[in-house]
Amino acid sequence: MSRLETRQLQYFVAVAEEKHFGRAARRLGIAQPPLSRAIRDLERQLGVQLLVRTTRRVALTEAGRTLLDDAQVVLNAVAVAENHARRAGRSVSTLRLALKADYDAGLLPRILEVYDVLPVELLLGGYGEQLPALHDGRADVALVPAPFDDRGLDSEPLISGPRVVALAASDPLAAHTHLQLSDLAGRHLPYGHPADKGEPTPPFPPHSPLDHSQIFNLIEVGSAVWFLPAWLAERFPRPGIAYRPVEGLDPVTLTVAWPARSRSAAVAAFVDAAQQVARTVRTRKDQRS
């Protein structure tokens, strides 16, 4: 009986998602010829054509699309099993919290003061890396900005606030106190999306996440603009960058998210603590206004 190996599925998923053998090989850290041979061997093993190859890109056949859907589920289940086994073997239990640095709206220190069930281990990652960590079991809970793909997840909103655009202080638009999205025509966000279309909906195409310093360097030299929460802009005053409000730019909502399958009392306690802190912050803001 033919049995597929996880390595074969990993190779196929990389090619199917990248739609290019060269990019898939770089993503996997292997040479392109053995990757091409592995995919041909997989097609012979299954007795079906999975990919239509051209000189510039590859496309999925119907069989390929079906295998991609199932392979992603299988690989995710394997990752979950591995992470659960590692965690079960630890002598000290922790609550793993995934978040992007500085994307906590200043709530995290207060949440950790209230939450006292388990030690909290922070999993800091780039934008968009928190949801995969929840799905594959590396994280128990996450602080993420909405909107996001909430399939398989439960979530609760914590606090909302406006977003602003960061642009080079030398940009002519920096002379304006308020901007329209249409004013940003011809400018691009750090990953190449047109800025006048607003913030794109994740997931983005596969890429190496940029950290804040890299993004700010791109902005300072005029290579990009960036939409970010006003609370984050307040943390990063820089002489080479101007922050301006943009009419038509959706606000950002910080949420706490966790796997829908979770029955963890520690996760429930963290969510309660996060909501309690957020209520206090919202009340204080209302009183000031």
XYZ file of C-alpha atoms in Angstrom:
289
model
C 0.000 0.000 0.000
C 1.365 3.430 -0.963
C 2.031 5.697 2.014
C 2.849 9.359 1.719
C 5.590 10.835 3.882
C 5.427 14.215 5.587
C 8.571 15.243 3.697
C 6.782 14.658 0.381
C 3.822 16.723 1.549
C 6.094 19.544 2.752
C 7.827 19.657 -0.626
C 4.533 19.657 -2.523
C 2.928 22.339 -0.313
C 5.953 24.614 -0.761
C 5.775 24.338 -4.562
C 1.984 24.705 -4.601
C 2.037 27.831 -2.409
C 5.015 29.481 -4.098
C 3.896 28.443 -7.615
C 7.579 28.368 -8.527
C 10.185 25.630 -8.048
C 13.067 28.023 -7.454
C 11.291 29.964 -4.694
C 10.030 26.739 -3.139
C 13.552 25.301 -3.086
C 14.889 28.415 -1.355
C 12.054 28.266 1.158
C 12.871 24.620 1.928
C 16.620 25.180 1.984
C 17.353 22.591 -0.706
C 18.536 22.616 -4.326
C 15.944 22.801 -7.092
C 16.808 19.546 -8.976
C 16.079 17.198 -6.037
C 12.859 19.105 -5.350
C 11.733 18.648 -8.973
C 12.573 14.938 -8.792
C 10.655 14.576 -5.529
C 7.516 16.099 -7.064
C 7.782 13.886 -10.159
C 8.202 10.836 -7.889
C 5.124 11.902 -5.921
C 3.072 12.170 -9.115
C 4.217 8.707 -10.216
C 3.429 7.306 -6.775
C -0.111 8.716 -6.860
C -0.638 8.060 -10.552
C -1.964 11.585 -11.218
C -0.595 14.898 -12.460
C -0.478 17.447 -9.657
C 1.126 20.422 -11.397
C 1.085 22.021 -14.816
C 4.585 23.354 -15.432
C 5.510 26.322 -17.630
C 8.777 28.173 -18.043
C 7.688 30.915 -15.621
C 5.400 29.300 -13.064
C 3.460 26.220 -12.069
C -0.298 25.781 -11.709
C -2.278 23.206 -9.781
C -4.438 20.604 -11.452
C -7.711 19.561 -9.819
C -5.869 16.659 -8.189
C -3.190 19.105 -7.027
C -5.724 21.444 -5.433
C -7.314 18.522 -3.607
C -3.959 17.288 -2.317
C -2.959 20.792 -1.233
C -6.061 21.189 0.943
C -5.548 17.804 2.592
C -1.772 18.167 2.903
C -2.077 21.474 4.760
C -4.448 19.833 7.244
C -2.135 16.851 7.721
C 1.016 18.945 8.198
C -0.761 21.179 10.678
C -1.950 18.121 12.636
C 1.612 16.752 12.714
C 2.938 20.093 13.994
C 0.253 20.181 16.693
C 1.121 16.647 17.817
C 4.831 17.481 17.983
C 4.295 20.653 19.993
C 1.831 19.044 22.377
C 4.241 16.154 23.032
C 7.131 18.525 23.747
C 5.032 20.586 26.113
C 3.678 17.513 27.905
C 7.258 16.450 28.613
C 8.181 19.689 30.355
C 8.474 19.701 34.115
C 7.090 23.249 34.459
C 3.848 24.311 32.765
C 3.620 27.730 31.154
C 1.055 29.712 29.224
C 2.463 30.595 25.821
C 1.387 34.020 24.567
C 2.041 34.963 20.925
C 2.223 38.625 19.944
C 4.080 41.119 17.813
C 6.333 43.367 19.856
C 4.670 46.654 20.853
C 1.281 45.562 19.452
C -0.273 45.211 22.908
C -1.567 48.826 23.150
C 0.258 49.055 26.485
C -2.042 46.438 28.044
C 0.390 43.550 28.476
C 2.172 44.660 31.684
C -1.197 45.258 33.357
C -2.586 41.931 32.141
C 0.423 40.101 33.589
C -0.131 41.862 36.915
C -3.707 40.551 37.051
C -3.103 37.054 35.613
C -1.532 34.724 38.185
C -2.445 31.171 37.112
C 0.710 30.087 35.222
C 4.035 31.663 34.277
C 3.629 33.384 30.885
C 6.121 32.658 28.110
C 6.153 35.315 25.378
C 6.438 34.185 21.767
C 7.414 37.339 19.882
C 7.104 37.193 16.112
C 6.501 39.231 12.993
C 3.140 40.444 11.747
C 0.952 37.496 10.771
C 2.966 34.867 12.666
C 0.670 34.685 15.697
C -2.250 32.817 14.095
C -0.103 29.931 12.758
C 1.352 29.596 16.266
C -2.175 29.180 17.654
C -3.151 26.659 14.987
C -0.094 24.423 15.334
C 0.011 24.398 19.130
C 3.091 26.558 19.705
C 0.956 29.171 21.457
C -2.044 28.909 23.790
C -3.317 32.446 23.334
C -2.405 35.508 21.280
C -2.838 39.259 21.170
C -3.580 40.177 17.545
C -5.002 43.169 15.675
C -8.331 42.608 13.917
C -9.462 41.845 11.314
C -7.909 38.417 10.827
C -8.877 34.956 9.607
C -10.678 33.589 12.669
C -11.444 30.114 11.326
C -10.809 27.605 14.115
C -10.324 30.383 16.656
C -12.324 32.142 19.335
C -11.590 35.766 20.149
C -12.706 38.750 22.187
C -12.107 42.432 21.342
C -10.132 44.379 23.925
C -9.549 47.949 22.795
C -9.930 49.952 19.571
C -8.091 53.000 18.327
C -7.299 55.000 15.200
C -4.520 54.221 12.780
C -2.195 56.746 11.210
C 0.186 56.707 8.275
C 3.934 56.927 8.813
C 5.770 58.682 5.987
C 9.126 60.356 5.478
C 9.342 63.785 7.111
C 10.654 65.047 3.763
C 7.574 63.783 1.903
C 5.444 66.709 0.625
C 2.415 65.063 2.232
C 3.989 65.585 5.653
C 3.098 69.280 5.321
C -0.600 68.364 5.604
C -2.276 67.879 8.985
C -4.839 65.402 7.590
C -4.751 63.136 4.561
C -7.144 61.154 2.379
C -6.343 57.641 1.212
C -6.347 58.982 -2.352
C -3.476 61.329 -1.402
C -1.253 58.259 -1.037
C -1.533 57.244 -4.702
C 1.843 56.142 -6.034
C 3.161 55.198 -2.614
C 3.524 51.634 -1.378
C 3.370 49.794 1.928
C 6.464 47.888 3.151
C 5.475 44.648 1.371
C 4.651 46.349 -1.926
C 0.876 46.877 -1.702
C -0.466 50.204 -3.063
C -1.037 52.497 -0.088
C -4.103 54.231 -1.546
C -6.009 50.910 -1.405
C -5.809 50.838 2.390
C -4.385 48.099 4.552
C -4.453 44.717 2.729
C -6.210 41.798 4.348
C -3.780 39.099 5.549
C -2.488 36.543 4.879
C 0.176 38.162 2.741
C 2.284 36.251 0.208
C 5.122 34.302 1.915
C 7.947 36.606 2.924
C 10.473 37.206 5.651
C 8.761 39.457 8.210
C 10.307 42.906 8.615
C 10.922 44.237 12.108
C 10.107 47.784 13.156
C 13.612 49.140 12.593
C 13.668 47.799 9.031
C 10.250 49.272 8.258
C 11.183 52.648 9.733
C 14.375 52.726 7.665
C 12.329 52.153 4.499
C 10.001 54.984 5.498
C 12.773 57.445 6.326
C 14.343 57.092 2.864
C 10.968 57.405 1.133
C 10.764 53.795 -0.088
C 7.523 53.001 1.774
C 4.738 54.330 3.952
C 3.091 52.339 6.716
C -0.273 52.214 8.459
C 0.063 51.590 12.179
C -1.985 52.066 15.347
C -1.706 55.505 16.896
C -0.653 53.840 20.157
C 2.355 52.346 18.355
C 3.263 55.652 16.698
C 3.409 57.262 20.149
C 6.107 54.760 21.162
C 8.344 55.532 18.197
C 8.863 59.278 17.735
C 11.566 59.699 15.068
C 12.783 62.961 13.520
C 12.833 61.452 10.036
C 9.221 60.237 10.181
C 5.902 62.100 10.247
C 2.671 60.518 11.488
C -0.562 61.795 10.006
C -4.241 60.799 10.399
C -5.878 59.452 7.243
C -9.585 59.822 6.546
C -11.076 56.540 5.386
C -8.486 54.398 7.164
C -10.204 51.781 9.311
C -9.425 51.781 13.049
C -7.547 48.877 14.587
C -8.943 46.617 17.319
C -6.636 44.655 19.563
C -8.124 41.232 20.328
C -7.242 38.251 22.442
C -7.542 35.004 20.452
C -7.211 31.308 21.267
C -7.956 27.945 19.594
C -11.672 27.162 19.568
C -10.887 23.616 20.675
C -9.134 24.844 23.835
C -10.644 23.804 27.166
C -7.786 25.222 29.225
C -8.704 26.935 32.477
C -5.407 28.853 32.256
C -6.390 30.279 28.859
C -9.841 31.225 30.160
C -8.240 33.010 33.111
C -5.904 34.936 30.798
C -8.820 36.026 28.603
C -10.705 37.191 31.717
C -7.647 39.144 32.897
C -7.210 40.773 29.482
C -10.876 41.798 29.352
C -10.717 43.178 32.896
C -7.697 45.350 32.097
C -9.212 46.514 28.795
C -12.453 47.547 30.552
C -10.458 49.624 33.039
C -8.511 51.346 30.260
C -11.680 52.079 28.273
C -13.399 53.508 31.354
C -10.484 55.848 32.051
C -10.490 57.068 28.449
C -14.228 57.721 28.607
C -13.817 59.699 31.810
C -11.051 61.850 30.283
C -13.144 62.577 27.207
